[in-house]
Amino acid sequence: MSETDTDRTAPAARPVLDVWCELQCTDCREALDDLHALRARYGDRLEIRLRHFPLEKHKHAYAAAQAAEEAAEQGQAWPYVEAVLARAEELGERGEKLLVAVAGELGLDAEEVDTALIDGRHLLIVDADQAEGKAIGVTGTPTYVIDGQRLDGGQSQEGLRERVEEIVDRLLG
């Protein structure tokens, strides 16, 4: 078999939807309905990646991004993100105590989440996401990027899921 035969039979890379999110953002919480619908429609044919974009106006967003990365290390990224977003207002009041409590409620190693917040082991990931977001023009959350197109959900999420579906359908051909 020649190389070109191998290339033609190789499965196409699945589309990637980067979701620039901030865990103290109630607009991001509202966007979860769209993400659930996209997961239901495409399953494993669409990769949805969490990207961190903590906003300065939210005091605990940076710590929440780090805690989400530790949850990802423990295999529970999206359940953790959804649980924290569900309590975004409480995060504003309780801060890191809530982040550790949510980890425990989900059966994660809460002490390890607390330690990760102290030792800063996930700072580079959060900083890299934020820098990349700024470089591509992300200014608020949620913002979606798929196939090089940036869709801003911070102003309005009206029609965004449909636009993402159009792009994914085209990419899946």
mmCIF file of C-alpha atoms in Angstrom:
data_model
loop_
_atom_site.group_PDB
_atom_site.id
_atom_site.type_symbol
_atom_site.label_atom_id
_atom_site.label_comp_id
_atom_site.label_asym_id
_atom_site.label_seq_id
_atom_site.Cartn_x
_atom_site.Cartn_y
_atom_site.Cartn_z
ATOM 1 C CA MET A 1 0.000 0.000 0.000
ATOM 2 C CA SER A 2 1.407 3.395 -0.923
ATOM 3 C CA GLU A 3 1.448 6.416 1.368
ATOM 4 C CA THR A 4 -1.379 8.050 -0.548
ATOM 5 C CA ASP A 5 -3.602 4.989 0.008
ATOM 6 C CA THR A 6 -2.933 5.214 3.726
ATOM 7 C CA ASP A 7 -3.740 8.922 3.754
ATOM 8 C CA ARG A 8 -7.069 8.381 1.996
ATOM 9 C CA THR A 9 -8.209 5.687 4.400
ATOM 10 C CA ALA A 10 -7.135 7.514 7.544
ATOM 11 C CA PRO A 11 -10.084 8.978 9.421
ATOM 12 C CA ALA A 12 -10.450 12.718 9.116
ATOM 13 C CA ALA A 13 -9.494 14.676 12.188
ATOM 14 C CA ARG A 14 -12.601 15.591 14.098
ATOM 15 C CA PRO A 15 -13.530 19.242 14.344
ATOM 16 C CA VAL A 16 -12.481 21.061 17.513
ATOM 17 C CA LEU A 17 -14.650 23.630 19.256
ATOM 18 C CA ASP A 18 -12.614 25.725 21.685
ATOM 19 C CA VAL A 19 -14.836 27.189 24.385
ATOM 20 C CA TRP A 20 -13.220 30.183 26.074
ATOM 21 C CA CYS A 21 -14.867 30.118 29.455
ATOM 22 C CA GLU A 22 -14.698 31.666 32.887
ATOM 23 C CA LEU A 23 -16.148 29.793 35.847
ATOM 24 C CA GLN A 24 -17.558 32.797 37.662
ATOM 25 C CA CYS A 25 -19.439 33.894 34.513
ATOM 26 C CA THR A 26 -23.191 33.363 34.455
ATOM 27 C CA ASP A 27 -23.231 33.719 30.647
ATOM 28 C CA CYS A 28 -20.924 30.684 30.512
ATOM 29 C CA ARG A 29 -23.398 28.800 32.704
ATOM 30 C CA GLU A 30 -26.169 29.621 30.227
ATOM 31 C CA ALA A 31 -23.949 28.394 27.376
ATOM 32 C CA LEU A 32 -23.900 24.901 28.903
ATOM 33 C CA ASP A 33 -27.300 24.166 27.333
ATOM 34 C CA ASP A 34 -25.763 24.727 23.907
ATOM 35 C CA LEU A 35 -22.755 22.567 24.755
ATOM 36 C CA HIS A 36 -25.042 19.760 25.944
ATOM 37 C CA ALA A 37 -27.024 19.999 22.695
ATOM 38 C CA LEU A 38 -23.825 19.895 20.636
ATOM 39 C CA ARG A 39 -22.571 16.850 22.557
ATOM 40 C CA ALA A 40 -25.929 15.127 22.059
ATOM 41 C CA ARG A 41 -25.922 15.838 18.333
ATOM 42 C CA TYR A 42 -22.297 15.039 17.497
ATOM 43 C CA GLY A 43 -21.027 12.797 20.281
ATOM 44 C CA ASP A 44 -17.387 11.905 19.695
ATOM 45 C CA ARG A 45 -17.383 13.417 16.202
ATOM 46 C CA LEU A 46 -16.822 16.880 17.753
ATOM 47 C CA GLU A 47 -14.109 17.631 20.291
ATOM 48 C CA ILE A 48 -15.158 20.348 22.742
ATOM 49 C CA ARG A 49 -12.172 21.831 24.545
ATOM 50 C CA LEU A 50 -12.327 24.024 27.605
ATOM 51 C CA ARG A 51 -10.082 27.055 27.312
ATOM 52 C CA HIS A 52 -9.581 29.388 30.256
ATOM 53 C CA PHE A 53 -10.183 33.107 30.051
ATOM 54 C CA PRO A 54 -10.538 34.400 33.636
ATOM 55 C CA LEU A 55 -11.800 37.963 33.694
ATOM 56 C CA GLU A 56 -10.314 40.539 36.047
ATOM 57 C CA LYS A 57 -13.784 41.608 37.236
ATOM 58 C CA HIS A 58 -14.279 38.192 38.868
ATOM 59 C CA LYS A 59 -12.039 37.785 41.878
ATOM 60 C CA HIS A 60 -12.058 33.973 42.010
ATOM 61 C CA ALA A 61 -12.067 33.135 38.297
ATOM 62 C CA TYR A 62 -8.318 32.584 38.082
ATOM 63 C CA ALA A 63 -8.335 30.140 41.008
ATOM 64 C CA ALA A 64 -11.377 28.405 39.515
ATOM 65 C CA ALA A 65 -9.508 27.887 36.233
ATOM 66 C CA GLN A 66 -6.613 26.309 38.117
ATOM 67 C CA ALA A 67 -8.986 24.079 40.092
ATOM 68 C CA ALA A 68 -10.666 22.998 36.835
ATOM 69 C CA GLU A 69 -7.272 21.966 35.490
ATOM 70 C CA GLU A 70 -6.671 19.864 38.594
ATOM 71 C CA ALA A 71 -10.125 18.315 38.122
ATOM 72 C CA ALA A 72 -9.097 17.518 34.547
ATOM 73 C CA GLU A 73 -5.967 15.809 35.879
ATOM 74 C CA GLN A 74 -8.305 13.695 38.005
ATOM 75 C CA GLY A 75 -10.511 12.881 34.997
ATOM 76 C CA GLN A 76 -13.456 15.125 35.845
ATOM 77 C CA ALA A 77 -12.954 18.376 33.906
ATOM 78 C CA TRP A 78 -16.463 18.975 32.536
ATOM 79 C CA PRO A 79 -18.392 17.681 35.579
ATOM 80 C CA TYR A 80 -16.316 20.014 37.735
ATOM 81 C CA VAL A 81 -16.745 22.976 35.389
ATOM 82 C CA GLU A 82 -20.504 22.459 35.274
ATOM 83 C CA ALA A 83 -20.766 22.103 39.061
ATOM 84 C CA VAL A 84 -18.805 25.323 39.661
ATOM 85 C CA LEU A 85 -20.733 27.243 36.994
ATOM 86 C CA ALA A 86 -23.978 26.133 38.634
ATOM 87 C CA ARG A 87 -22.765 27.967 41.737
ATOM 88 C CA ALA A 88 -21.102 30.981 40.094
ATOM 89 C CA GLU A 89 -22.681 33.464 42.500
ATOM 90 C CA GLU A 90 -21.631 31.369 45.487
ATOM 91 C CA LEU A 91 -18.101 31.244 44.072
ATOM 92 C CA GLY A 92 -18.081 35.030 44.263
ATOM 93 C CA GLU A 93 -18.833 34.811 47.975
ATOM 94 C CA ARG A 94 -16.887 31.717 49.079
ATOM 95 C CA GLY A 95 -13.954 31.624 46.678
ATOM 96 C CA GLU A 96 -11.449 28.824 47.043
ATOM 97 C CA LYS A 97 -13.417 27.148 49.833
ATOM 98 C CA LEU A 98 -16.203 26.472 47.346
ATOM 99 C CA LEU A 99 -13.743 25.161 44.741
ATOM 100 C CA VAL A 100 -12.402 22.610 47.204
ATOM 101 C CA ALA A 101 -15.898 21.710 48.450
ATOM 102 C CA VAL A 102 -17.164 21.054 44.913
ATOM 103 C CA ALA A 103 -14.193 18.759 44.301
ATOM 104 C CA GLY A 104 -15.126 16.755 47.388
ATOM 105 C CA GLU A 105 -18.790 16.608 46.375
ATOM 106 C CA LEU A 106 -17.766 15.106 43.017
ATOM 107 C CA GLY A 107 -15.551 12.494 44.670
ATOM 108 C CA LEU A 108 -12.319 14.124 43.568
ATOM 109 C CA ASP A 109 -9.277 14.374 45.804
ATOM 110 C CA ALA A 110 -10.239 17.719 47.354
ATOM 111 C CA GLU A 111 -6.958 17.981 49.250
ATOM 112 C CA GLU A 112 -5.104 17.721 45.948
ATOM 113 C CA VAL A 113 -7.277 20.495 44.475
ATOM 114 C CA ASP A 114 -6.452 22.652 47.502
ATOM 115 C CA THR A 115 -2.746 21.847 47.148
ATOM 116 C CA ALA A 116 -2.844 22.680 43.430
ATOM 117 C CA LEU A 117 -4.285 26.092 44.281
ATOM 118 C CA ILE A 118 -1.491 26.658 46.780
ATOM 119 C CA ASP A 119 1.436 25.402 44.696
ATOM 120 C CA GLY A 120 0.217 26.886 41.418
ATOM 121 C CA ARG A 121 1.012 23.799 39.342
ATOM 122 C CA HIS A 122 -1.595 24.743 36.709
ATOM 123 C CA LEU A 123 -0.723 28.442 36.409
ATOM 124 C CA LEU A 124 1.115 27.987 33.117
ATOM 125 C CA ILE A 125 -1.870 26.301 31.445
ATOM 126 C CA VAL A 126 -4.262 29.041 32.553
ATOM 127 C CA ASP A 127 -1.811 31.794 31.587
ATOM 128 C CA ALA A 128 -1.190 30.201 28.170
ATOM 129 C CA ASP A 129 -4.911 29.908 27.466
ATOM 130 C CA GLN A 130 -5.504 33.510 28.485
ATOM 131 C CA ALA A 131 -2.590 34.764 26.368
ATOM 132 C CA GLU A 132 -3.751 32.785 23.338
ATOM 133 C CA GLY A 133 -7.286 34.082 23.826
ATOM 134 C CA LYS A 134 -6.075 37.664 23.909
ATOM 135 C CA ALA A 135 -3.931 37.055 20.827
ATOM 136 C CA ILE A 136 -6.921 35.868 18.798
ATOM 137 C CA GLY A 137 -9.201 38.648 20.000
ATOM 138 C CA VAL A 138 -11.156 37.045 22.836
ATOM 139 C CA THR A 139 -12.425 39.842 25.068
ATOM 140 C CA GLY A 140 -15.215 38.152 27.019
ATOM 141 C CA THR A 141 -16.806 34.841 27.814
ATOM 142 C CA PRO A 142 -18.133 32.627 26.496
ATOM 143 C CA THR A 143 -16.339 32.826 23.165
ATOM 144 C CA TYR A 144 -16.278 29.926 20.730
ATOM 145 C CA VAL A 145 -13.593 29.276 18.140
ATOM 146 C CA ILE A 146 -14.123 26.666 15.465
ATOM 147 C CA ASP A 147 -12.386 26.306 12.111
ATOM 148 C CA GLY A 148 -10.628 29.635 12.667
ATOM 149 C CA GLN A 149 -13.879 31.517 13.272
ATOM 150 C CA ARG A 150 -14.454 33.354 16.546
ATOM 151 C CA LEU A 151 -18.052 33.542 17.779
ATOM 152 C CA ASP A 152 -18.644 35.857 20.750
ATOM 153 C CA GLY A 153 -21.291 34.622 23.162
ATOM 154 C CA GLY A 154 -20.618 37.270 25.797
ATOM 155 C CA GLN A 155 -22.968 39.783 24.180
ATOM 156 C CA SER A 156 -25.654 37.365 23.032
ATOM 157 C CA GLN A 157 -25.817 33.632 22.569
ATOM 158 C CA GLU A 158 -28.718 33.949 20.165
ATOM 159 C CA GLY A 159 -28.035 31.816 17.109
ATOM 160 C CA LEU A 160 -24.557 30.717 18.185
ATOM 161 C CA ARG A 161 -25.338 27.022 18.479
ATOM 162 C CA GLU A 162 -26.894 27.055 15.011
ATOM 163 C CA ARG A 163 -23.793 28.777 13.619
ATOM 164 C CA VAL A 164 -21.514 26.219 15.283
ATOM 165 C CA GLU A 165 -23.690 23.406 13.878
ATOM 166 C CA GLU A 166 -23.432 24.851 10.362
ATOM 167 C CA ILE A 167 -19.638 24.909 10.628
ATOM 168 C CA VAL A 168 -19.393 21.414 12.138
ATOM 169 C CA ASP A 169 -21.763 19.953 9.535
ATOM 170 C CA ARG A 170 -19.624 21.464 6.789
ATOM 171 C CA LEU A 171 -16.411 20.146 8.364
ATOM 172 C CA LEU A 172 -17.858 16.676 8.795
ATOM 173 C CA GLY A 173 -19.063 16.845 5.192
#
